[in-house]
Amino acid sequence: MKKILVTGALGQIGTELVLYLRDLYGKDNVIASGRRRKEENILMKDGIFEIVNATDAKKLDEIVKKYKINEIHHLAAVLSAVGEQDTQRCWDVNINGLYHTLEVARENNCSVFVPSSIAAFGPETPKDNTPQDTIQRPTSMYGVTKVAGELLCDYYAAKFGVDIRGLRYPGIISHTTMPGGGTTDYAVHIYFEAIENKKYTCFLREGTSMDMMYMPDALESAVKLMEADPAKLKHRNAFNVTGMTFAPEDIYAEIKKHIPDFVMDYDVDPVRQAIADSWPNSLDDSAAREEWGWDPKYDLAKMTEDMLSVLTEKLKK
Ligand code: AKB
């Protein structure tokens, strides 16, 4: 029986991953954790929530032992745009937090899920159909921590035999918890603004193509990878995955099909634009498809239909 701890459970992916895992494995078998308690959070009403700062190895170890955890989904991280504003904190949370998680996993015999990101690539990476194994050399602090994290995961798997698996997530689009300071966040904000104000000012330039994924696919991909037959995995860690590729004008055009009077203009943020320009236009995710059957369900049209219908209901309340 799996006993799972999710770190960073109050974040955009964490919130929904906890609920998804509780549905699959039972609510008492999935412990949510975050560095602080938020008022009235669904995760606390629905199951166990513990305050754990991932950089606090002692507390992490205590919680893993207390609940006899055998799988950790390590989501605690500082994202790209916020990471450029506070590079020290980005390094501390993303590297020291990961290091302590891996150490605790090694000592307590846990498997680990660690998301990496398209941010692990850099300007020297082939931009289109970016291969699974290629030059990386990112230029943001977030990207540096992601590529270092990938290497650390490989090291712990090879040296200590810890079962660590991970994905390079693209921008994740969802409607439950807002993303916390990433470069791809515009693709979430645009839906809220389209419904509430029929107007959106995009902080990235027209033509900025990036990979994205809808939350249901992101959740399914994490579980599918963790459930995959290890004998079939050649990579294990840092799989390229993508659901769709688009630029701001593409998502705008798609939303406009549903909300014809929606308008968008641009006010480019140079920091986030530079980060986006250093990332791939599109990823090759064939390794994930071949090794563990990655098969996303949502493209831009299907996601837009769902986002607009769910959000229209939600924002009425
Ligand atoms: C970000 O924009 O920082 C994240 C990511 C792609 O890792 N969404």
Tab-separated table of C-alpha atoms and ligand atoms in Angstrom:
chain	number	residue	atom	x	y	z
A	1	MET	CA	0.000	0.000	0.000
A	2	LYS	CA	1.308	3.419	-0.947
A	3	LYS	CA	1.734	6.026	1.799
A	4	ILE	CA	2.437	9.283	0.008
A	5	LEU	CA	3.743	12.634	1.236
A	6	VAL	CA	3.271	15.656	-1.029
A	7	THR	CA	5.514	18.644	-0.322
A	8	GLY	CA	4.483	22.050	-1.665
A	9	ALA	CA	0.885	20.837	-1.503
A	10	LEU	CA	-0.606	24.331	-1.387
A	11	GLY	CA	0.780	25.264	-4.802
A	12	GLN	CA	-0.900	25.148	-8.206
A	13	ILE	CA	-0.039	21.514	-8.958
A	14	GLY	CA	0.195	20.352	-5.328
A	15	THR	CA	-3.404	21.170	-4.417
A	16	GLU	CA	-4.877	19.183	-7.268
A	17	LEU	CA	-2.313	16.384	-7.059
A	18	VAL	CA	-3.214	15.712	-3.415
A	19	LEU	CA	-6.925	15.459	-4.256
A	20	TYR	CA	-6.190	13.242	-7.258
A	21	LEU	CA	-3.898	10.931	-5.245
A	22	ARG	CA	-6.438	10.741	-2.401
A	23	ASP	CA	-9.078	9.602	-4.890
A	24	LEU	CA	-6.753	6.912	-6.186
A	25	TYR	CA	-5.080	5.652	-3.006
A	26	GLY	CA	-7.422	6.705	-0.183
A	27	LYS	CA	-7.500	9.929	1.786
A	28	ASP	CA	-5.607	8.572	4.796
A	29	ASN	CA	-2.750	7.435	2.560
A	30	VAL	CA	-1.891	10.838	1.137
A	31	ILE	CA	-0.417	13.414	3.509
A	32	ALA	CA	-0.395	17.008	2.252
A	33	SER	CA	2.323	19.331	3.495
A	34	GLY	CA	3.237	22.962	3.037
A	35	ARG	CA	5.387	25.512	4.749
A	36	ARG	CA	2.421	27.338	6.209
A	37	ARG	CA	-1.243	26.776	6.848
A	38	LYS	CA	-3.696	28.595	4.613
A	39	GLU	CA	-7.169	29.371	5.896
A	40	GLU	CA	-10.006	27.142	4.757
A	41	ASN	CA	-7.979	25.033	2.398
A	42	ILE	CA	-9.771	22.026	0.948
A	43	LEU	CA	-6.726	19.817	1.633
A	44	MET	CA	-7.085	20.301	5.383
A	45	LYS	CA	-10.811	19.547	5.429
A	46	ASP	CA	-10.375	16.520	3.236
A	47	GLY	CA	-7.434	14.760	4.942
A	48	ILE	CA	-4.174	15.122	6.833
A	49	PHE	CA	-2.141	18.296	6.427
A	50	GLU	CA	1.246	18.894	8.096
A	51	ILE	CA	3.361	22.024	8.167
A	52	VAL	CA	6.728	21.049	6.701
A	53	ASN	CA	9.324	23.336	5.200
A	54	ALA	CA	11.175	21.154	2.696
A	55	THR	CA	14.464	22.792	3.698
A	56	ASP	CA	13.956	21.480	7.259
A	57	ALA	CA	15.409	17.970	7.013
A	58	LYS	CA	14.611	17.050	10.621
A	59	LYS	CA	10.898	17.853	10.295
A	60	LEU	CA	10.705	16.126	6.932
A	61	ASP	CA	12.258	12.979	8.418
A	62	GLU	CA	9.896	13.133	11.414
A	63	ILE	CA	6.795	13.300	9.182
A	64	VAL	CA	8.031	10.526	6.890
A	65	LYS	CA	8.538	8.263	9.934
A	66	LYS	CA	5.300	9.326	11.638
A	67	TYR	CA	3.128	8.278	8.677
A	68	LYS	CA	5.391	5.453	7.409
A	69	ILE	CA	5.684	7.239	4.072
A	70	ASN	CA	7.056	5.190	1.154
A	71	GLU	CA	6.597	7.680	-1.706
A	72	ILE	CA	7.295	11.419	-1.758
A	73	HIS	CA	5.989	13.806	-4.413
A	74	HIS	CA	8.346	16.707	-3.996
A	75	LEU	CA	6.602	19.785	-5.402
A	76	ALA	CA	7.953	22.516	-3.118
A	77	ALA	CA	9.719	24.970	-5.444
A	78	VAL	CA	10.173	28.641	-6.303
A	79	LEU	CA	9.175	29.296	-9.949
A	80	SER	CA	11.052	31.143	-12.686
A	81	ALA	CA	9.882	34.785	-12.486
A	82	VAL	CA	9.889	34.922	-8.683
A	83	GLY	CA	13.205	33.060	-8.709
A	84	GLU	CA	14.834	35.902	-10.659
A	85	GLN	CA	13.645	38.378	-8.022
A	86	ASP	CA	15.087	36.358	-5.139
A	87	THR	CA	17.801	34.098	-6.464
A	88	GLN	CA	19.053	33.066	-2.990
A	89	ARG	CA	15.639	31.830	-1.916
A	90	CYS	CA	15.199	30.073	-5.256
A	91	TRP	CA	18.474	28.199	-4.736
A	92	ASP	CA	17.679	27.413	-1.106
A	93	VAL	CA	14.188	26.020	-1.686
A	94	ASN	CA	14.861	24.293	-5.004
A	95	ILE	CA	18.290	22.815	-4.234
A	96	ASN	CA	18.494	22.430	-0.461
A	97	GLY	CA	14.845	21.366	-0.313
A	98	LEU	CA	15.468	18.718	-2.956
A	99	TYR	CA	18.714	17.563	-1.349
A	100	HIS	CA	17.013	17.044	2.041
A	101	THR	CA	14.088	15.271	0.401
A	102	LEU	CA	16.419	12.880	-1.400
A	103	GLU	CA	18.408	12.240	1.793
A	104	VAL	CA	15.223	11.510	3.754
A	105	ALA	CA	14.033	9.270	0.905
A	106	ARG	CA	17.347	7.389	0.932
A	107	GLU	CA	17.276	6.869	4.695
A	108	ASN	CA	13.608	5.836	4.796
A	109	ASN	CA	13.509	3.817	1.596
A	110	CYS	CA	10.999	6.015	-0.231
A	111	SER	CA	10.531	6.414	-3.951
A	112	VAL	CA	10.352	10.032	-5.135
A	113	PHE	CA	8.570	12.014	-7.835
A	114	VAL	CA	10.440	15.213	-8.739
A	115	PRO	CA	9.139	17.591	-11.400
A	116	SER	CA	11.689	19.353	-13.537
A	117	SER	CA	10.671	21.902	-16.158
A	118	ILE	CA	11.201	23.237	-19.679
A	119	ALA	CA	13.264	25.784	-17.726
A	120	ALA	CA	16.046	23.183	-17.526
A	121	PHE	CA	16.850	24.125	-21.135
A	122	GLY	CA	18.641	27.253	-22.311
A	123	PRO	CA	19.402	29.397	-25.349
A	124	GLU	CA	21.893	26.875	-26.769
A	125	THR	CA	19.311	24.069	-26.694
A	126	PRO	CA	17.746	23.178	-30.080
A	127	LYS	CA	14.569	25.285	-30.023
A	128	ASP	CA	12.119	23.191	-32.021
A	129	ASN	CA	11.144	19.657	-31.142
A	130	THR	CA	13.769	19.793	-28.371
A	131	PRO	CA	15.159	16.272	-27.893
A	132	GLN	CA	15.032	14.361	-24.612
A	133	ASP	CA	18.807	14.264	-24.359
A	134	THR	CA	20.471	17.443	-25.547
A	135	ILE	CA	22.503	20.465	-24.454
A	136	GLN	CA	20.795	22.280	-21.541
A	137	ARG	CA	22.753	25.235	-20.008
A	138	PRO	CA	19.785	27.319	-18.713
A	139	THR	CA	20.235	31.026	-17.967
A	140	SER	CA	17.637	31.637	-15.211
A	141	MET	CA	18.290	30.750	-11.553
A	142	TYR	CA	15.177	28.569	-11.630
A	143	GLY	CA	16.569	26.772	-14.665
A	144	VAL	CA	19.946	26.327	-13.006
A	145	THR	CA	18.249	24.725	-10.001
A	146	LYS	CA	16.176	22.506	-12.276
A	147	VAL	CA	19.134	21.175	-14.253
A	148	ALA	CA	21.169	20.704	-11.065
A	149	GLY	CA	18.144	18.939	-9.557
A	150	GLU	CA	17.926	16.568	-12.529
A	151	LEU	CA	21.594	15.665	-12.037
A	152	LEU	CA	21.160	15.221	-8.289
A	153	CYS	CA	18.226	12.871	-8.903
A	154	ASP	CA	20.272	10.843	-11.396
A	155	TYR	CA	23.096	10.691	-8.869
A	156	TYR	CA	20.905	9.444	-6.009
A	157	ALA	CA	19.358	6.827	-8.277
A	158	ALA	CA	22.740	5.572	-9.547
A	159	LYS	CA	24.718	5.812	-6.318
A	160	PHE	CA	22.116	4.855	-3.702
A	161	GLY	CA	19.465	3.062	-5.752
A	162	VAL	CA	16.691	5.494	-4.769
A	163	ASP	CA	13.722	5.084	-7.149
A	164	ILE	CA	13.425	8.664	-8.383
A	165	ARG	CA	11.272	9.553	-11.364
A	166	GLY	CA	10.419	12.888	-12.884
A	167	LEU	CA	9.036	14.936	-15.745
A	168	ARG	CA	10.037	18.162	-17.400
A	169	TYR	CA	6.711	19.936	-17.068
A	170	PRO	CA	5.822	22.704	-19.515
A	171	GLY	CA	3.508	25.543	-18.382
A	172	ILE	CA	0.585	24.043	-16.482
A	173	ILE	CA	-2.879	25.527	-17.001
A	174	SER	CA	-5.565	25.066	-14.368
A	175	HIS	CA	-8.473	26.761	-12.600
A	176	THR	CA	-8.283	25.658	-8.951
A	177	THR	CA	-5.126	27.245	-7.500
A	178	MET	CA	-3.325	30.081	-9.253
A	179	PRO	CA	0.305	29.546	-10.311
A	180	GLY	CA	2.783	31.340	-8.093
A	181	GLY	CA	5.159	33.457	-10.169
A	182	GLY	CA	6.094	31.592	-13.321
A	183	THR	CA	6.755	32.760	-16.877
A	184	THR	CA	3.950	30.656	-18.337
A	185	ASP	CA	1.354	32.095	-15.907
A	186	TYR	CA	-0.104	34.337	-18.607
A	187	ALA	CA	-1.805	31.286	-20.081
A	188	VAL	CA	-3.793	30.902	-16.834
A	189	HIS	CA	-4.471	34.612	-16.191
A	190	ILE	CA	-5.856	35.093	-19.699
A	191	TYR	CA	-8.862	32.829	-19.031
A	192	PHE	CA	-9.827	34.639	-15.804
A	193	GLU	CA	-9.483	38.042	-17.477
A	194	ALA	CA	-11.386	36.938	-20.592
A	195	ILE	CA	-14.381	35.974	-18.449
A	196	GLU	CA	-14.221	38.765	-15.874
A	197	ASN	CA	-13.112	41.770	-17.976
A	198	LYS	CA	-13.122	40.646	-21.628
A	199	LYS	CA	-9.659	42.196	-21.859
A	200	TYR	CA	-6.152	40.909	-21.173
A	201	THR	CA	-2.736	42.562	-21.328
A	202	CYS	CA	-0.131	39.922	-22.054
A	203	PHE	CA	3.338	40.224	-20.493
A	204	LEU	CA	4.945	38.117	-23.253
A	205	ARG	CA	5.460	39.176	-26.859
A	206	GLU	CA	3.424	37.876	-29.789
A	207	GLY	CA	5.157	34.852	-31.312
A	208	THR	CA	6.538	33.534	-27.992
A	209	SER	CA	5.901	29.846	-28.512
A	210	MET	CA	6.102	27.473	-25.537
A	211	ASP	CA	4.813	24.084	-24.523
A	212	MET	CA	1.842	23.857	-22.151
A	213	MET	CA	-0.321	21.199	-20.544
A	214	TYR	CA	-3.771	21.093	-18.949
A	215	MET	CA	-3.858	20.047	-15.291
A	216	PRO	CA	-5.728	16.724	-15.778
A	217	ASP	CA	-2.904	15.569	-18.074
A	218	ALA	CA	-0.253	16.820	-15.625
A	219	LEU	CA	-1.802	14.772	-12.799
A	220	GLU	CA	-2.222	11.677	-14.911
A	221	SER	CA	1.358	11.905	-16.177
A	222	ALA	CA	2.801	11.961	-12.640
A	223	VAL	CA	0.828	8.897	-11.558
A	224	LYS	CA	1.416	7.012	-14.798
A	225	LEU	CA	5.160	7.522	-14.498
A	226	MET	CA	5.248	6.469	-10.834
A	227	GLU	CA	3.219	3.345	-11.681
A	228	ALA	CA	5.310	2.476	-14.755
A	229	ASP	CA	7.209	-0.803	-14.978
A	230	PRO	CA	10.787	0.159	-13.994
A	231	ALA	CA	12.193	-2.417	-16.430
A	232	LYS	CA	10.777	-0.347	-19.318
A	233	LEU	CA	12.267	2.967	-18.164
A	234	LYS	CA	15.523	3.901	-19.821
A	235	HIS	CA	15.483	7.465	-18.495
A	236	ARG	CA	13.412	7.403	-15.244
A	237	ASN	CA	14.064	11.050	-14.485
A	238	ALA	CA	13.357	14.343	-16.334
A	239	PHE	CA	11.146	13.069	-19.164
A	240	ASN	CA	10.107	15.686	-21.714
A	241	VAL	CA	6.288	15.889	-21.686
A	242	THR	CA	3.950	18.251	-23.486
A	243	GLY	CA	0.246	18.613	-24.164
A	244	MET	CA	0.250	21.445	-26.692
A	245	THR	CA	2.397	24.221	-28.132
A	246	PHE	CA	1.173	27.773	-28.566
A	247	ALA	CA	2.054	31.479	-28.526
A	248	PRO	CA	-0.068	34.229	-26.882
A	249	GLU	CA	-1.901	35.045	-30.131
A	250	ASP	CA	-2.962	31.387	-30.510
A	251	ILE	CA	-4.599	31.109	-27.079
A	252	TYR	CA	-6.182	34.528	-27.638
A	253	ALA	CA	-7.675	33.389	-30.963
A	254	GLU	CA	-8.986	30.199	-29.356
A	255	ILE	CA	-10.685	32.069	-26.494
A	256	LYS	CA	-12.124	34.601	-28.967
A	257	LYS	CA	-14.011	31.770	-30.679
A	258	HIS	CA	-16.063	31.523	-27.459
A	259	ILE	CA	-15.986	35.189	-26.364
A	260	PRO	CA	-16.034	37.222	-29.609
A	261	ASP	CA	-15.662	40.642	-27.909
A	262	PHE	CA	-12.557	39.563	-25.950
A	263	VAL	CA	-9.541	41.809	-26.709
A	264	MET	CA	-5.846	41.382	-25.907
A	265	ASP	CA	-2.923	43.779	-26.052
A	266	TYR	CA	0.709	43.475	-25.009
A	267	ASP	CA	2.880	45.104	-22.340
A	268	VAL	CA	6.052	43.051	-22.422
A	269	ASP	CA	7.873	42.340	-19.161
A	270	PRO	CA	11.571	42.153	-20.151
A	271	VAL	CA	12.488	39.707	-17.348
A	272	ARG	CA	9.812	37.142	-18.164
A	273	GLN	CA	10.295	37.671	-21.910
A	274	ALA	CA	14.030	36.916	-21.591
A	275	ILE	CA	13.243	33.751	-19.649
A	276	ALA	CA	10.650	32.632	-22.214
A	277	ASP	CA	13.033	33.388	-25.093
A	278	SER	CA	15.643	31.103	-23.517
A	279	TRP	CA	13.221	28.132	-23.371
A	280	PRO	CA	12.279	25.722	-26.174
A	281	ASN	CA	9.499	26.526	-28.638
A	282	SER	CA	8.356	22.911	-28.528
A	283	LEU	CA	9.486	19.614	-26.995
A	284	ASP	CA	9.939	16.125	-28.382
A	285	ASP	CA	8.235	13.861	-25.836
A	286	SER	CA	8.693	10.583	-27.716
A	287	ALA	CA	10.796	9.014	-24.927
A	288	ALA	CA	7.880	9.431	-22.493
A	289	ARG	CA	5.457	8.032	-25.075
A	290	GLU	CA	7.673	5.016	-25.775
A	291	GLU	CA	8.865	4.195	-22.262
A	292	TRP	CA	5.676	4.596	-20.186
A	293	GLY	CA	2.849	5.355	-22.593
A	294	TRP	CA	2.489	9.132	-22.213
A	295	ASP	CA	-0.623	10.165	-24.123
A	296	PRO	CA	-2.109	13.594	-23.323
A	297	LYS	CA	-5.846	14.051	-23.698
A	298	TYR	CA	-6.117	17.828	-24.029
A	299	ASP	CA	-5.147	20.106	-26.916
A	300	LEU	CA	-5.660	23.890	-26.949
A	301	ALA	CA	-9.246	23.690	-28.242
A	302	LYS	CA	-10.413	21.037	-25.771
A	303	MET	CA	-8.675	22.719	-22.831
A	304	THR	CA	-10.145	26.127	-23.705
A	305	GLU	CA	-13.652	24.724	-23.858
A	306	ASP	CA	-13.222	23.138	-20.422
A	307	MET	CA	-11.449	26.091	-18.771
A	308	LEU	CA	-14.112	28.546	-19.956
A	309	SER	CA	-17.017	26.377	-18.923
A	310	VAL	CA	-15.615	25.597	-15.432
A	311	LEU	CA	-14.455	29.169	-14.796
A	312	THR	CA	-17.691	30.766	-16.006
A	313	GLU	CA	-19.551	28.758	-13.359
A	314	LYS	CA	-16.944	29.420	-10.672
A	315	LEU	CA	-16.683	33.152	-11.237
A	316	LYS	CA	-20.475	33.566	-11.046
A	317	LYS	CA	-20.353	32.662	-7.346
B	1	AKB	C1	7.373	28.685	-14.833
B	1	AKB	O1	6.889	29.376	-15.751
B	1	AKB	O2	8.270	29.063	-14.096
B	1	AKB	C2	6.837	27.282	-14.666
B	1	AKB	C3	7.645	26.303	-15.442
B	1	AKB	C4	7.508	26.211	-16.905
B	1	AKB	O3	8.413	25.580	-14.872
B	1	AKB	N1	5.470	27.221	-15.053
